Short mmCIF file of N, CA and C in Angstrom, two decimals:
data_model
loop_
_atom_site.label_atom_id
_atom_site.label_comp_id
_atom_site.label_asym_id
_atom_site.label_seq_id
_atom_site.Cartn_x
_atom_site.Cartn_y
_atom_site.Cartn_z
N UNK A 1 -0.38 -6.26 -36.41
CA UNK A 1 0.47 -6.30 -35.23
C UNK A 1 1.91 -6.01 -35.68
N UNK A 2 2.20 -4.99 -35.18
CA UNK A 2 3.83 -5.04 -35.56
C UNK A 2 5.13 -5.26 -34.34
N UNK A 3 6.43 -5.30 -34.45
CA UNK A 3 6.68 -6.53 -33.94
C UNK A 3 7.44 -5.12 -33.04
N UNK A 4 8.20 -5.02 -31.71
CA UNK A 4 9.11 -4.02 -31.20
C UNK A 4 10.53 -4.23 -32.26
N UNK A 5 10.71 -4.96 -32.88
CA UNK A 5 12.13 -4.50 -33.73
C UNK A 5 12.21 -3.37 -34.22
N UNK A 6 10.81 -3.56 -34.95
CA UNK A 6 10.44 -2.37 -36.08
C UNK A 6 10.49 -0.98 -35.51
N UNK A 7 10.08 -0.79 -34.13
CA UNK A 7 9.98 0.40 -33.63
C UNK A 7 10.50 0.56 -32.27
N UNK A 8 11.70 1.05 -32.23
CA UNK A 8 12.32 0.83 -31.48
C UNK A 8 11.72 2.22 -30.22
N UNK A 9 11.84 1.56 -28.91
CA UNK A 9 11.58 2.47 -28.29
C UNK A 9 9.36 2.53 -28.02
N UNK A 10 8.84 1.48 -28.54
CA UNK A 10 7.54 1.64 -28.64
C UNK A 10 7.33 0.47 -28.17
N UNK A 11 5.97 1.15 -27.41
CA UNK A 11 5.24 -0.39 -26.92
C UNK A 11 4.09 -0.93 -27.94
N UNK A 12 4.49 -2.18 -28.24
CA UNK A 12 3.56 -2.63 -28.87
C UNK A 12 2.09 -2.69 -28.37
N UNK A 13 0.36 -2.77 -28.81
CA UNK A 13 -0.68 -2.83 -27.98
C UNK A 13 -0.66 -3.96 -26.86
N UNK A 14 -0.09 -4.92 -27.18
CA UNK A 14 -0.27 -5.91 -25.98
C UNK A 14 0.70 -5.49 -24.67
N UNK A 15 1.67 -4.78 -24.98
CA UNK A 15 2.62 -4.90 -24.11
C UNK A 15 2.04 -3.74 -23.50
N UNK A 16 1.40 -2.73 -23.99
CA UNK A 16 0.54 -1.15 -23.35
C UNK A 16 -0.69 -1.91 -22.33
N UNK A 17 -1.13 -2.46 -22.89
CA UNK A 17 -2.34 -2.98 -22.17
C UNK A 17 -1.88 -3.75 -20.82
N UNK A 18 -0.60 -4.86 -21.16
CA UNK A 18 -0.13 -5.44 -19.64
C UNK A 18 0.41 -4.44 -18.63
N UNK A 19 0.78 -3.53 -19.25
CA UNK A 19 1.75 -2.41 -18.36
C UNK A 19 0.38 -2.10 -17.55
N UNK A 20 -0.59 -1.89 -18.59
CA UNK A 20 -1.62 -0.84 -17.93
C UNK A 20 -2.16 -1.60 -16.43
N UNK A 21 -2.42 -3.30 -17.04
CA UNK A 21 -2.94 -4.13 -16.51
C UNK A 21 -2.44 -3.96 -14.91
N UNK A 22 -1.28 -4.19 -15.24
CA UNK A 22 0.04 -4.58 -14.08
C UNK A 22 0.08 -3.62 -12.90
N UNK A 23 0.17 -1.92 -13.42
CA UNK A 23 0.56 -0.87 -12.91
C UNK A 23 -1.22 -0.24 -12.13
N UNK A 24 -2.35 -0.83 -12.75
CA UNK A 24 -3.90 -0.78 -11.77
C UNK A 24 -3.59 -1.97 -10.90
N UNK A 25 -3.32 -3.21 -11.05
CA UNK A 25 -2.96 -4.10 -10.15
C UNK A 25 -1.93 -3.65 -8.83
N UNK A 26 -0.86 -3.20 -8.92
CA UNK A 26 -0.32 -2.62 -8.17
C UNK A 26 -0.58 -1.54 -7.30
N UNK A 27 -1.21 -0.45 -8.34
CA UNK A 27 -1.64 0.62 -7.02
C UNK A 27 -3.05 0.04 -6.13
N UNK A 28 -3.59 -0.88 -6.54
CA UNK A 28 -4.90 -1.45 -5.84
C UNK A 28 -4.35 -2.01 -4.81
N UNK A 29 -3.33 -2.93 -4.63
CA UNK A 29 -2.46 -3.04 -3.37
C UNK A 29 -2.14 -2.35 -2.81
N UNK A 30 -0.96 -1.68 -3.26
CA UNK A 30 -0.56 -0.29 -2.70
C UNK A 30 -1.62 0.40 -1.84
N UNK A 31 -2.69 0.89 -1.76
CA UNK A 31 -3.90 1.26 -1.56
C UNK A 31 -4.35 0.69 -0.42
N UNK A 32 -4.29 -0.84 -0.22
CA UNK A 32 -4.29 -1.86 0.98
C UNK A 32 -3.87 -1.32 1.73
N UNK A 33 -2.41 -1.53 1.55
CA UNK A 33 -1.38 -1.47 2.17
C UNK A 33 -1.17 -0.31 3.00
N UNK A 34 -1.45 1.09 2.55
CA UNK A 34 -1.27 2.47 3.30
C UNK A 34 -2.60 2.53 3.77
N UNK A 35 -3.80 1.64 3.88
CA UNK A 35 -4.95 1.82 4.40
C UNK A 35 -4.47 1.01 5.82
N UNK A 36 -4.18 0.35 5.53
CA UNK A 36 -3.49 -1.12 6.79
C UNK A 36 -2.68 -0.36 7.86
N UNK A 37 -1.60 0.32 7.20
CA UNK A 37 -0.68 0.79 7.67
C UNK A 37 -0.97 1.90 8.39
N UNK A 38 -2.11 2.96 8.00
CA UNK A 38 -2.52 4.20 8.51
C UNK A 38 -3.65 3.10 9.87
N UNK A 39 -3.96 2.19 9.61
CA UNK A 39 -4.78 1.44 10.78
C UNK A 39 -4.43 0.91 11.83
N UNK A 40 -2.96 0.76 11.35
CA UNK A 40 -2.06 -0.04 12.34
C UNK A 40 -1.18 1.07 13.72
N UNK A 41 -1.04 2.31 12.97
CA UNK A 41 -0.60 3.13 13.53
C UNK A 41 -1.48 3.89 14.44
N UNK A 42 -2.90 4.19 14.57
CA UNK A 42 -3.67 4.27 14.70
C UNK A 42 -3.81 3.12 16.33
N UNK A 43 -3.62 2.35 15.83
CA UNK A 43 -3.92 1.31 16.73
C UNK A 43 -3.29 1.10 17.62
N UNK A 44 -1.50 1.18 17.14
CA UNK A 44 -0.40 1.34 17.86
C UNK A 44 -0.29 2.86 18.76
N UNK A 45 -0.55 3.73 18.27
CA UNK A 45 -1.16 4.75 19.50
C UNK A 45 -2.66 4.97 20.92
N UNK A 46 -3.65 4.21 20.07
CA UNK A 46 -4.19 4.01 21.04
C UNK A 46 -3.97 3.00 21.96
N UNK A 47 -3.40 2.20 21.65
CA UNK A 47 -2.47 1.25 23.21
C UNK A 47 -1.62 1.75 24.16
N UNK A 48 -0.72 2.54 23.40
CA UNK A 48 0.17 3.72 23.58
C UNK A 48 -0.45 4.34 25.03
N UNK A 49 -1.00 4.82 24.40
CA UNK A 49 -2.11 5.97 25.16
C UNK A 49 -2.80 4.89 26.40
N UNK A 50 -3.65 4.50 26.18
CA UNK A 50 -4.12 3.29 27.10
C UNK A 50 -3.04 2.55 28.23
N UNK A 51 -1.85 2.26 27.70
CA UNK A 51 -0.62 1.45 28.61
C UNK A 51 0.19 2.60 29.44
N UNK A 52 -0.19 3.73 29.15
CA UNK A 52 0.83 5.06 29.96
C UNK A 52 -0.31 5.33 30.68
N UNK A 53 -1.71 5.48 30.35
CA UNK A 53 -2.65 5.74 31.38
C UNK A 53 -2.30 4.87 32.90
N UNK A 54 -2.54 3.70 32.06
CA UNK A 54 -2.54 2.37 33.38
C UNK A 54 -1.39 2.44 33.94
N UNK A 55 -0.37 2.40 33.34
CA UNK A 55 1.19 2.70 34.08
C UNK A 55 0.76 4.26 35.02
N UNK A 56 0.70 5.65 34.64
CA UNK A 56 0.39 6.08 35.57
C UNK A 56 -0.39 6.05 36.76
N UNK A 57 -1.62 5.01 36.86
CA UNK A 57 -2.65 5.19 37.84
C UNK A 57 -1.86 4.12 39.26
N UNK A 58 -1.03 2.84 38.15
CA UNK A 58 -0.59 2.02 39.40
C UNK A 58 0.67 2.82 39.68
N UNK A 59 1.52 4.11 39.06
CA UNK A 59 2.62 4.47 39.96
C UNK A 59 2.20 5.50 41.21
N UNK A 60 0.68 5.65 40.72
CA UNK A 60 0.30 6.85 42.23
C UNK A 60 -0.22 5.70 42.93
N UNK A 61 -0.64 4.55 43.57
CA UNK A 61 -1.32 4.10 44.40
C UNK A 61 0.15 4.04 44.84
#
């Protein structure tokens, strides 16, 4: 094991492996998150759509 003094500018193996750890942890959220978000919008238009229908049918009676 050698220590980051020694090599400046290098990741030691443990510190490669947490990065690695950290940065799959993150995009696996990330991933959630724009799945959620593309669902939500989605969702927020079909109400959209649905609440202008109904608003038009009661402004013609």
């Amino acid at each position: 094991m050698t220590f980051a003094r020694e090599l400046p500018g290098k990741l030691i193996p443990s510190s490669a492996s947490l990065l690695f750890c950290a940065t799959q942890e993150l995009l696996k959220w990330h991933t959630l998150v724009v799945a959620a978000s593309e669902l939500l919008a989605v969702l927020a238009l079909a109400l959209r759509t649905r609440f202008l229908q109904t608003a038009g049918q009661s402004a013609r009676r």
